[in-house]
Coordinates of C-alpha atoms in Angstrom, one line a residue:
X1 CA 80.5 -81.8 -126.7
X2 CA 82.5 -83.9 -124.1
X3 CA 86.3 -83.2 -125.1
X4 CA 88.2 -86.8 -124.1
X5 CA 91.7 -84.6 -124.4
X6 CA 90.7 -83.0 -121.0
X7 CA 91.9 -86.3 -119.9
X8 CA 95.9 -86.1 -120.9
X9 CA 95.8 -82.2 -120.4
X10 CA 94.4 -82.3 -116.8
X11 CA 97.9 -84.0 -116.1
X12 CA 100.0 -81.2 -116.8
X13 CA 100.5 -78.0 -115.4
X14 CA 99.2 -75.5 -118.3
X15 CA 95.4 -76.2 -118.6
X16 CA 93.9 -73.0 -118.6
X17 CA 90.8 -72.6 -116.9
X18 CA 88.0 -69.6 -117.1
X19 CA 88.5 -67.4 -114.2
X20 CA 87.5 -63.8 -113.5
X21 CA 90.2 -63.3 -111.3
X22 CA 92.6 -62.4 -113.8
X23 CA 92.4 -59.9 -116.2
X24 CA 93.7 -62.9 -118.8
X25 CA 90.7 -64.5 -117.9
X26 CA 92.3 -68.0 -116.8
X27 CA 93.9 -69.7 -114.2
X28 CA 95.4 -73.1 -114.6
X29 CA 94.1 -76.4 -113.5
X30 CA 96.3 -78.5 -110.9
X31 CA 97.3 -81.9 -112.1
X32 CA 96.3 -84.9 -109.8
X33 CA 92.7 -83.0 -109.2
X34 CA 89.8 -84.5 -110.9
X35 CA 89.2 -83.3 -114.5
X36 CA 87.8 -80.0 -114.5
X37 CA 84.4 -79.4 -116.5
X38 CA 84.7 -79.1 -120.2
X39 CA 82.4 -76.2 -119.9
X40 CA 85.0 -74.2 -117.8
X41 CA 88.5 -74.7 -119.5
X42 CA 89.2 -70.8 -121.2
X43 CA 88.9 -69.8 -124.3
X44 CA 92.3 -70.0 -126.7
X45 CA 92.0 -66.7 -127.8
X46 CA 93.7 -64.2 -126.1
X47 CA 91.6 -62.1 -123.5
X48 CA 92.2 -59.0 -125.1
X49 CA 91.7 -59.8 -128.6
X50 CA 88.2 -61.7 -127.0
X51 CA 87.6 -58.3 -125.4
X52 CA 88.0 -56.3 -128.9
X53 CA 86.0 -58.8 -130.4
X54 CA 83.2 -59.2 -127.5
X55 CA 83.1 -55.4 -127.3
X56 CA 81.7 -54.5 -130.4
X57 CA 78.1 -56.2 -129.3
X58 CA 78.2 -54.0 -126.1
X59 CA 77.5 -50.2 -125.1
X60 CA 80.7 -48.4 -125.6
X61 CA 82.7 -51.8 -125.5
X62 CA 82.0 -52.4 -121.5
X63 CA 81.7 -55.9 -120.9
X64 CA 80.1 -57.1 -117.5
X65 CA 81.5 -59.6 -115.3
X66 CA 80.9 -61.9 -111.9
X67 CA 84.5 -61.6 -109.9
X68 CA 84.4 -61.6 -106.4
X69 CA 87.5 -59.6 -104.0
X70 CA 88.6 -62.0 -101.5
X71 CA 90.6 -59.5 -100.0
X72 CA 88.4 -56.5 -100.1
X73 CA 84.5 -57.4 -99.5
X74 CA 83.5 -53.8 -99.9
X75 CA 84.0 -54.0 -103.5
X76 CA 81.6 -56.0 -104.7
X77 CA 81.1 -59.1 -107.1
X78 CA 79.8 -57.1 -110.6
X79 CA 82.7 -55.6 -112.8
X80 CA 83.2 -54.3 -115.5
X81 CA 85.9 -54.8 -118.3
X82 CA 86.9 -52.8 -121.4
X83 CA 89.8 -52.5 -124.1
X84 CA 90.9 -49.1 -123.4
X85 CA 93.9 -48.9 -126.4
X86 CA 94.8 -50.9 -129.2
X87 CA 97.8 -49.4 -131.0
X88 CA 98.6 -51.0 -133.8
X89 CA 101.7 -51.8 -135.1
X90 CA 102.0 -54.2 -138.0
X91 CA 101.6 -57.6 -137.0
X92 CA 102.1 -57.1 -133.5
X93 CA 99.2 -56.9 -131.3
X94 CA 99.4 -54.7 -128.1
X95 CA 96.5 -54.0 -125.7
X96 CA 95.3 -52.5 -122.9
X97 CA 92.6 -54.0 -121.0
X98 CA 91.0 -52.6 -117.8
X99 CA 88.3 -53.3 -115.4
X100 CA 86.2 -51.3 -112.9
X101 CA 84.7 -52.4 -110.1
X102 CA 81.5 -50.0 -109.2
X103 CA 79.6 -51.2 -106.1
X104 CA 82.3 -49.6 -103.7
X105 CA 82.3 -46.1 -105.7
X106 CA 78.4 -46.0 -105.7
X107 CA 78.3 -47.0 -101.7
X108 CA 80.7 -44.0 -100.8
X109 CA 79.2 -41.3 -103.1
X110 CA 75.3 -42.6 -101.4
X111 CA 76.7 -42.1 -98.3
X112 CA 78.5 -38.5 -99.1
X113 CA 74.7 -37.8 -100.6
X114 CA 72.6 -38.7 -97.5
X115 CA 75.0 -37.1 -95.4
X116 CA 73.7 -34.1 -96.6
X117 CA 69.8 -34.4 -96.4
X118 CA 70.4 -36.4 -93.3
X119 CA 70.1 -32.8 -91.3
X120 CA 73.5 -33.0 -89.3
X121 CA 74.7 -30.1 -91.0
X122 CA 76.9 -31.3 -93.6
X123 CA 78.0 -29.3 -96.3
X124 CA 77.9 -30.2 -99.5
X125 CA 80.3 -32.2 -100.9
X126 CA 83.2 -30.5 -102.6
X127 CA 84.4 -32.2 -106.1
X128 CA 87.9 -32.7 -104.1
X129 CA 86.3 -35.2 -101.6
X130 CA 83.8 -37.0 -104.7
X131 CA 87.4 -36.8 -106.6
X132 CA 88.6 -39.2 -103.7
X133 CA 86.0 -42.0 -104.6
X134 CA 86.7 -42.2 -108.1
X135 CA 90.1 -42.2 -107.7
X136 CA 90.2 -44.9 -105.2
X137 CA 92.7 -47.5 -106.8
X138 CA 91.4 -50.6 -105.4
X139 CA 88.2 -50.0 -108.0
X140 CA 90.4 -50.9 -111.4
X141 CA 92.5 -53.3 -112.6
X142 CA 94.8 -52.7 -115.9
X143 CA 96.7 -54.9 -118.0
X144 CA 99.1 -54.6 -120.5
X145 CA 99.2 -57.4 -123.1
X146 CA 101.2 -58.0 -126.5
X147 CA 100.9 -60.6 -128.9
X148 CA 104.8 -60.2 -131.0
X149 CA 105.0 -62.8 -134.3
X150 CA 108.7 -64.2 -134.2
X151 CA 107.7 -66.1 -137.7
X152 CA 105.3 -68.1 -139.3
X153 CA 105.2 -70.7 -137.2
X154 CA 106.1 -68.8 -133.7
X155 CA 104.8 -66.2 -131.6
X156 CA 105.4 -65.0 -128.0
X157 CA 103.0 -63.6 -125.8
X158 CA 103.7 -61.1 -122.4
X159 CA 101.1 -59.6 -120.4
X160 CA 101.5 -57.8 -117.2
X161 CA 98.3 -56.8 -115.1
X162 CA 97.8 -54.9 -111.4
X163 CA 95.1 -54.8 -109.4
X164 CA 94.8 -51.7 -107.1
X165 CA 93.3 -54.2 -104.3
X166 CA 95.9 -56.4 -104.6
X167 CA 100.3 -56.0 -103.7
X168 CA 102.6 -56.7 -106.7
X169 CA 102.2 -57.4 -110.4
X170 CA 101.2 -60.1 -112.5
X171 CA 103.5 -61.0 -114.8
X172 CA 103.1 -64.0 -117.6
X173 CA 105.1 -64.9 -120.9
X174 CA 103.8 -67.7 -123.3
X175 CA 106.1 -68.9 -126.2
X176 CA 104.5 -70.9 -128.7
X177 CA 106.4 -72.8 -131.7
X178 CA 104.6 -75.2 -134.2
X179 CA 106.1 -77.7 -136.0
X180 CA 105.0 -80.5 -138.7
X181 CA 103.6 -82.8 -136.1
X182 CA 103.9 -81.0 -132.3
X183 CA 102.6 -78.0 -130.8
X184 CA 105.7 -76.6 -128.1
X185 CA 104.4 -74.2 -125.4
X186 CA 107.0 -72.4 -122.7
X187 CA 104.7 -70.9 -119.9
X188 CA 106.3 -68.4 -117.3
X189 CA 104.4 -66.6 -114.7
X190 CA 105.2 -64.7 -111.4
X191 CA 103.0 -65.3 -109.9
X192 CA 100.9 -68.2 -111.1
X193 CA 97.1 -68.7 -110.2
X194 CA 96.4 -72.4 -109.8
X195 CA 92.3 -72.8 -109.1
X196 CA 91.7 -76.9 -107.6
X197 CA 89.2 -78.8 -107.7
X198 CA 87.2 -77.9 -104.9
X199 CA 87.4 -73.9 -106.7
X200 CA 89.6 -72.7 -104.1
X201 CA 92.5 -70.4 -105.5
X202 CA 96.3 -70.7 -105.2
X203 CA 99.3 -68.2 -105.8
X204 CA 102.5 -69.7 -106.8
X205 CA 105.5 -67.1 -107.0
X206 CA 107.4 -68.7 -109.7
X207 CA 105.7 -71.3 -111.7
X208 CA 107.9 -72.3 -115.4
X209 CA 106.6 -75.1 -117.7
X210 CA 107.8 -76.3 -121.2
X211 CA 105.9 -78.4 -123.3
X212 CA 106.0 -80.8 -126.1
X213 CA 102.7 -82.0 -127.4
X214 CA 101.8 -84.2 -130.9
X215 CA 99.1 -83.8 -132.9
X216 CA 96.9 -86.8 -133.0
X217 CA 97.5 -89.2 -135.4
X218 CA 94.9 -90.9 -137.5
X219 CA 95.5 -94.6 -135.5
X220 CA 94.6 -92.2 -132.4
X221 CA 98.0 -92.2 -131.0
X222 CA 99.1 -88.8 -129.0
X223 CA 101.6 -88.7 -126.8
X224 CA 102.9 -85.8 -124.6
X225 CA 106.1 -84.5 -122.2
X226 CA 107.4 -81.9 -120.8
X227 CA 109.1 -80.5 -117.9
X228 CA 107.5 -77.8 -114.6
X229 CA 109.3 -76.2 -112.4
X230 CA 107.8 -74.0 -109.5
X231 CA 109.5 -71.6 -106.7
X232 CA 108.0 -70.1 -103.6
X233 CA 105.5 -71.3 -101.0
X234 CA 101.6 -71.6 -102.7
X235 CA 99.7 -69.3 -100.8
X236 CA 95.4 -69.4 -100.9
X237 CA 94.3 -66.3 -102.2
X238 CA 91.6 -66.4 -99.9
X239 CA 93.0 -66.4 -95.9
X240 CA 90.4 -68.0 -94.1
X241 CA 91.4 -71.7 -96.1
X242 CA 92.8 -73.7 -93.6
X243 CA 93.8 -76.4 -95.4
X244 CA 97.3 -77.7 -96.8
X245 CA 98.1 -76.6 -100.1
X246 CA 98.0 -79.1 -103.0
X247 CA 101.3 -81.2 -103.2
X248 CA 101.7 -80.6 -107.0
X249 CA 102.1 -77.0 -106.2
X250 CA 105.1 -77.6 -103.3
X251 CA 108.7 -76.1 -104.7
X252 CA 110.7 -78.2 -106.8
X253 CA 111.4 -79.6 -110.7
X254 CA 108.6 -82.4 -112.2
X255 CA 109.2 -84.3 -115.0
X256 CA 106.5 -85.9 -117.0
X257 CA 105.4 -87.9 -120.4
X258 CA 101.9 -89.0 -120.6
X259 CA 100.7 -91.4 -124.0
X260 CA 97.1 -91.9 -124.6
X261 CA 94.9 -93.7 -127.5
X262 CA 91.7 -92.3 -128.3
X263 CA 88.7 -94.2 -130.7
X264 CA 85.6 -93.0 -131.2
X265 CA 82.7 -95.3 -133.3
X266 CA 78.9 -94.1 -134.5
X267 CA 76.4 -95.9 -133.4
X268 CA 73.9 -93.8 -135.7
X269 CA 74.8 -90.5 -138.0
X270 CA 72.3 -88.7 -140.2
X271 CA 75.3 -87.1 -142.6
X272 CA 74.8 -83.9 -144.2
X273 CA 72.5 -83.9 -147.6
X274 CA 72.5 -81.0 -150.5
X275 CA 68.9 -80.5 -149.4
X276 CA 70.1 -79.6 -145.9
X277 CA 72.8 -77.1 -146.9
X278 CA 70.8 -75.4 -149.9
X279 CA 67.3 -74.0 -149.2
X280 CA 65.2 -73.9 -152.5
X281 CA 62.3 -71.2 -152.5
X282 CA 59.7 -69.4 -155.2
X283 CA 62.8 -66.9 -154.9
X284 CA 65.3 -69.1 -155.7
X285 CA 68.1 -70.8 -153.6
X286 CA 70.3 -70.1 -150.8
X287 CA 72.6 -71.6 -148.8
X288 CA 71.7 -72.7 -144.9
X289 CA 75.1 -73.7 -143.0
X290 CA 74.3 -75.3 -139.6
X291 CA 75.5 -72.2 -136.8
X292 CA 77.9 -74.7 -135.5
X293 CA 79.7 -77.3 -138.3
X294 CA 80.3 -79.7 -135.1
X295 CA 76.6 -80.2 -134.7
X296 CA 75.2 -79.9 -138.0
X297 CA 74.7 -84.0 -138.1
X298 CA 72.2 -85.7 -135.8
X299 CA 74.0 -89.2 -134.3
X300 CA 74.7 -91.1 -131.2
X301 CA 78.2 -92.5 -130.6
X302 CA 80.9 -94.0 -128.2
X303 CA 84.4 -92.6 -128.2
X304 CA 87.1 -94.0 -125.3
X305 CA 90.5 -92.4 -124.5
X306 CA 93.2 -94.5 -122.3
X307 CA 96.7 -93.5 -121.6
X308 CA 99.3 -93.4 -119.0
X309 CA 101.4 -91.1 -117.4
X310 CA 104.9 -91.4 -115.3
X311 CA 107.1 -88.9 -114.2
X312 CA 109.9 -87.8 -111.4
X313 CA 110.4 -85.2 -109.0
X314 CA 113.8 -84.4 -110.2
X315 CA 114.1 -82.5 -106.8
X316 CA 111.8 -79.9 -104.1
X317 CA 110.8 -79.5 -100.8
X318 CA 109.0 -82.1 -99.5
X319 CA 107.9 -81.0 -95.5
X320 CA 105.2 -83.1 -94.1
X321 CA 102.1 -81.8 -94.0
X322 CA 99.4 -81.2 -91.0
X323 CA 96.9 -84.1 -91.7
X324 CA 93.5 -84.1 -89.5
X325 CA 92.9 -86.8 -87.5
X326 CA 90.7 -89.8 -88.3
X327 CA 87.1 -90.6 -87.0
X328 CA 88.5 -92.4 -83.5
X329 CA 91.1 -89.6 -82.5
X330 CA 94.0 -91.3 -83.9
X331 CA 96.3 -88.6 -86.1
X332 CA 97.1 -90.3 -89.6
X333 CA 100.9 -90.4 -91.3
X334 CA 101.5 -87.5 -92.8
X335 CA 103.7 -90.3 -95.3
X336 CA 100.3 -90.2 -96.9
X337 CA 100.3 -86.4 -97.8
X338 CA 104.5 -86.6 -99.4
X339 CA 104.7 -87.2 -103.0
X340 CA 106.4 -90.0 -104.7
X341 CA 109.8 -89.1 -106.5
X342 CA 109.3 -91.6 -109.0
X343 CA 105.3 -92.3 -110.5
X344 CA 103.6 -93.7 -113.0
X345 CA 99.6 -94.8 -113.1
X346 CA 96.6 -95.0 -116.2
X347 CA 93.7 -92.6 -116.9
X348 CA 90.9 -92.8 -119.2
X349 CA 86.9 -92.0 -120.4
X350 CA 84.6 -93.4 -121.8
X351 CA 81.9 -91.0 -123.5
X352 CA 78.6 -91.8 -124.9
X353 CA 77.1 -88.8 -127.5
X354 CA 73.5 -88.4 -128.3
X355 CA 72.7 -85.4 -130.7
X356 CA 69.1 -84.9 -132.0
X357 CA 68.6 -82.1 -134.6
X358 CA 70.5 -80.4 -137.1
X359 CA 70.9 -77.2 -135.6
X360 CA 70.2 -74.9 -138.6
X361 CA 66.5 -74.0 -138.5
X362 CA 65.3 -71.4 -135.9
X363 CA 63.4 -73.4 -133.4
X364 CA 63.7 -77.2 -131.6
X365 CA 66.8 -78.2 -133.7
X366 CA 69.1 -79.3 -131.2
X367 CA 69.4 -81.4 -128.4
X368 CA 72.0 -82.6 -127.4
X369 CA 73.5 -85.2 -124.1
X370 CA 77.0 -86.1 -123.2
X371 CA 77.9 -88.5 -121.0
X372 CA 81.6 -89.3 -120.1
X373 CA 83.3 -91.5 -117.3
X374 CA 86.6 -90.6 -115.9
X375 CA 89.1 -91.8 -114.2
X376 CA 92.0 -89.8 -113.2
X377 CA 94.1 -92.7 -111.5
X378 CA 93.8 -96.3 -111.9
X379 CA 95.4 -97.3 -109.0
X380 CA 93.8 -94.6 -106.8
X381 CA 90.5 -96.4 -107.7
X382 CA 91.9 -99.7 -107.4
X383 CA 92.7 -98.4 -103.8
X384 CA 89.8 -97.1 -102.8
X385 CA 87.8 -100.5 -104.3
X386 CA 89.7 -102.8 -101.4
X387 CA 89.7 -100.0 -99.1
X388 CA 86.8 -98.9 -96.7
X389 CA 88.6 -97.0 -94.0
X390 CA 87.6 -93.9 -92.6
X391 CA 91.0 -93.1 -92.2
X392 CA 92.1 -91.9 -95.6
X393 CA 90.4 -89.6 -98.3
X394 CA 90.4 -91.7 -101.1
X395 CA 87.5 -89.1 -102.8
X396 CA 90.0 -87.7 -105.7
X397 CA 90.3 -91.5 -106.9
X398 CA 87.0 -91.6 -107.3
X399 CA 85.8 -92.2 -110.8
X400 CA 83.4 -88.9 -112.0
X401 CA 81.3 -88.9 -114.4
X402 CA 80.7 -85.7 -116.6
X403 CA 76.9 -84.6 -118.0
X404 CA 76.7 -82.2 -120.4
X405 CA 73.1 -81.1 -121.9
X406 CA 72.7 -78.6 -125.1
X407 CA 69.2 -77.5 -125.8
X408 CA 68.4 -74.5 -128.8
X409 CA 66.6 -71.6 -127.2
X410 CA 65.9 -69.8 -130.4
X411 CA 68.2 -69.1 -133.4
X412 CA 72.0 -69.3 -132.8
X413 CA 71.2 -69.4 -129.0
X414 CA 72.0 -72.8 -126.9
X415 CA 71.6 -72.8 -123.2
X416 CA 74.3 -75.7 -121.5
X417 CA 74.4 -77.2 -118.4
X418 CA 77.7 -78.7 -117.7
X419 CA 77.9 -81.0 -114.1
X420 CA 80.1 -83.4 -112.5
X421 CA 79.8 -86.0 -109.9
X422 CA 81.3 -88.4 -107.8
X423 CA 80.9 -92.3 -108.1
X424 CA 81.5 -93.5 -104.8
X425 CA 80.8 -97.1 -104.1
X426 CA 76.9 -97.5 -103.1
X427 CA 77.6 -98.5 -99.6
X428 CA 79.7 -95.3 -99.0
X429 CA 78.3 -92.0 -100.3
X430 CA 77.2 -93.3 -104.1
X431 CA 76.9 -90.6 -107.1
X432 CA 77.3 -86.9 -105.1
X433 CA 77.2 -83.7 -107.1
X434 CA 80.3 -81.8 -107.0
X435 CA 80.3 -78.9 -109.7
X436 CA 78.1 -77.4 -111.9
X437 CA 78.1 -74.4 -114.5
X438 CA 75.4 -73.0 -116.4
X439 CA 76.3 -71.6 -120.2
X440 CA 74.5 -69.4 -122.6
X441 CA 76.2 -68.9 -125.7
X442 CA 75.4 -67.0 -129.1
X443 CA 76.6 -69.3 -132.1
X444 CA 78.4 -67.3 -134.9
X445 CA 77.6 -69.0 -138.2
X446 CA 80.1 -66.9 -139.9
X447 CA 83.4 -68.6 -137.9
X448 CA 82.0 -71.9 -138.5
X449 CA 82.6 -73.2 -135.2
X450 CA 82.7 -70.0 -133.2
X451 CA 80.6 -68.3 -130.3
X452 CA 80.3 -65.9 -127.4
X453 CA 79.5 -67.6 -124.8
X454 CA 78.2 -65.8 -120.8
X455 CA 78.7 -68.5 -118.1
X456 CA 78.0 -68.5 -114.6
X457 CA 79.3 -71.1 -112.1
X458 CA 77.6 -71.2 -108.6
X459 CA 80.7 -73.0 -107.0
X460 CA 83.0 -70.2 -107.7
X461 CA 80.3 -67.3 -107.8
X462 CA 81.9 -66.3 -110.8
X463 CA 80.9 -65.4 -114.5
X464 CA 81.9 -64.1 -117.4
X465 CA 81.6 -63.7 -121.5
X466 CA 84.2 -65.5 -123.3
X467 CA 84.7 -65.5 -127.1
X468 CA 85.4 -69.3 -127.8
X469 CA 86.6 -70.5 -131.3
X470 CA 86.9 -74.3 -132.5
X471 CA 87.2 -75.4 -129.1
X472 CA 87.6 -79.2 -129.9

């Protein structure tokens, strides 16, 4: 289902998004982007605990993955990731996680192999030379995670993960404190991945957020503030992007409080019945829970968030940026590439929900569309409305418009297609396509609103298993 929160989180800086490049299995969205797809924002489990978990269904615990090496080619896309230990000790949770990466191993060891019955005369490999292969570094990946309880109501999370291809550690710590009415999250990292919205990475050196969130209230009131602060020039993991890096991710100390209402009405809504939920046979009776409690009633509805955001750049570097010139030769200001020290603008969506089927018998009991509007920045599409020249990129602006389709395969299985497009005015370049990602997940009736779900998204060229749990 279409989750209108995407539309306050997107604006700060810890909205975690699936990734493969991380052994934590996100990255964070970059505020100011267009709203990433609901269908690739991370699981809130941690990745280790998902991997324990996950494991259990799999040979031996190994757990397949699509992560492509930027910086080394030879290594291949296909991985594969494992909880190695699991100590235990009391209500702390400790892991370590590592992944392998096999296409570069098997290449060498063919080519050690047909060396030999190529008839140049080659000896046969000694195990000192095979021993060279497998312990080629740049083929794993470890991580050390631990999940430490301060109290009830607290807990602090630390992870640190290498990757033999890669220079450096990654280090992360996550403090989260609950109280009565708001969640408050402290995120550290060094250094932070930031993935935009075109799916191109960034590396941040320092990146430091705190954040104070409310729960929403039953008028539909939420309200949210906190404060980021980021070191270090953003570097693209991948080299060959020549482009500017995103302004949101330049040095310096951001401020921001965001406010939102949210309403949602049925149009229609076939409510749960005893008959549904208890099955009645020669037998006798047993309960049938839908696999998913959010879709066990059939309806069609309209639900609408609006809010506003404002905020300050308390201080940061601010260099002008290389801009490319417009369509006649002229070179645009590079005024329009520095950001504002003072802002302040309105976001919202409007989502229409159509669910057919009660998704509890075994066959053609669920289908299921989402449509949802966005608009990241009022006056960005207010802009672009009264503003036809070829000059400026007004394409972020843009309103996008979200599709999400659900249809039952067999059992607890759903196949999803999530994808996003552009609404550009019809004269210009209309409704464009701009990501897609395509989900099969295995519902687990047992967590109520729980399931393992293996994506795949052709923008990135990555995919991965997730364990997602009421992810609402």
């Amino acid at each position: 289902m279409a989750n209108l929160r995407t539309a306050m989180d997107a604006m700060f800086y810890d909205l975690d998004i699936g990734s493969t490049h991380n052994l934590d299995g996100c990255a964070k969205s970059i505020p100011g982007d267009p709203f990433p797809l609901d269908g690739s924002r991370a699981g809130k489990a941690i990745r280790v605990q998902q991997l324990s978990f996950i494991g259990n269904g799999f040979p031996l615990g190994i757990i397949p993955s699509i992560s492509p090496s930027p910086s080394n080619k030879q290594l291949g896309s296909f991985s594969l990731q494992s909880l190695l230990l699991r100590p235990t000790f009391g209500d702390w949770w400790l892991g370590l996680a590592g992944q392998f990466r096999p296409k570069k191993l098997i290449s060498n060891l063919k080519e050690e192999v047909s060396s030999v019955f190529s008839g140049d005369g080659s000896e046969l490999p000694s195990f000192k030379d095979l021993s060279k292969h497998v312990m080629d570094k740049s083929l794993y990946a470890l991580a050390l995670c631990a999940q430490i309880p301060i109290s009830s109501s607290s807990s602090l999370f630390l992870s640190s993960e290498a990757h033999g291809e890669r220079k450096g550690r990654r280090n992360k710590v996550l403090l989260y404190h609950k109280l009565p009415y708001h969640d408050i999250t402290l995120n550290a990292a060094w250094p932070e991945l930031f993935i935009d919205s075109k799916g191109r990475y960034w590396n941040v050196p320092e990146s430091m957020s705190l954040d104070c969130s409310s729960l929403i209230s039953e008028s539909g009131l939420r309200y949210r503030f906190g404060v980021h602060k980021s070191s270090g020039q953003p570097q693209a993991v991948v080299n060959s992007i020549e482009s500017d890096p995103p302004l949101a991710l330049l040095p310096g100390l951001c401020a921001k409080a965001a406010m939102s209402y949210e309403k949602s009405k049925d149009l229609w809504r076939q409510e749960e019945t005893e008959e549904d939920l208890i099955i009645r046979t020669t037998k006798g009776k047993y309960c049938r829970p839908a696999y998913d409690v959010r879709l066990k009633e059939p309806h069609a509805s309209i639900s609408a968030i609006m809010g506003g955001t404002f905020g300050a750049w308390i201080y940061g570097e601010d260099k002008p940026l290389k801009v490319t010139s417009g369509g006649d030769g002229e070179d645009l200001s590079s005024s329009s590439r520095k950001r504002s020290p003072l802002f302040a603008d309105l976001f919202g969506s409007l989502c229409y929900t159509y669910q057919h089927g009660k998704f509890r018998k075994p066959f053609g009991d669920l289908t299921s569309v989402d449509a949802r509007l966005d608009i990241r920045s009022a006056s960005g599409f207010a802009q672009s409305l009264f503003r036809h020249s070829s000059h400026q990129d007004n394409s972020a602006s843009l309103p996008r418009l979200s599709l999400i389709f659900q249809q039952q395969v067999a059992g607890p299985i759903v196949f999803r297609i999530d994808t996003k497009c552009s609404v550009g005015a019809p004269w210009n370049k209309g409704l464009q396509i701009e990501d897609f990602m395509y989900t099969l997940s295995y519902s687990l009736r047992l967590l109520e609103s729980g399931k393992v779900a293996a994506w795949y998204s052709p923008k990135r060229k990555e995919g991965m298993i997730e364990l997602k749990v009421f992810e609402f």
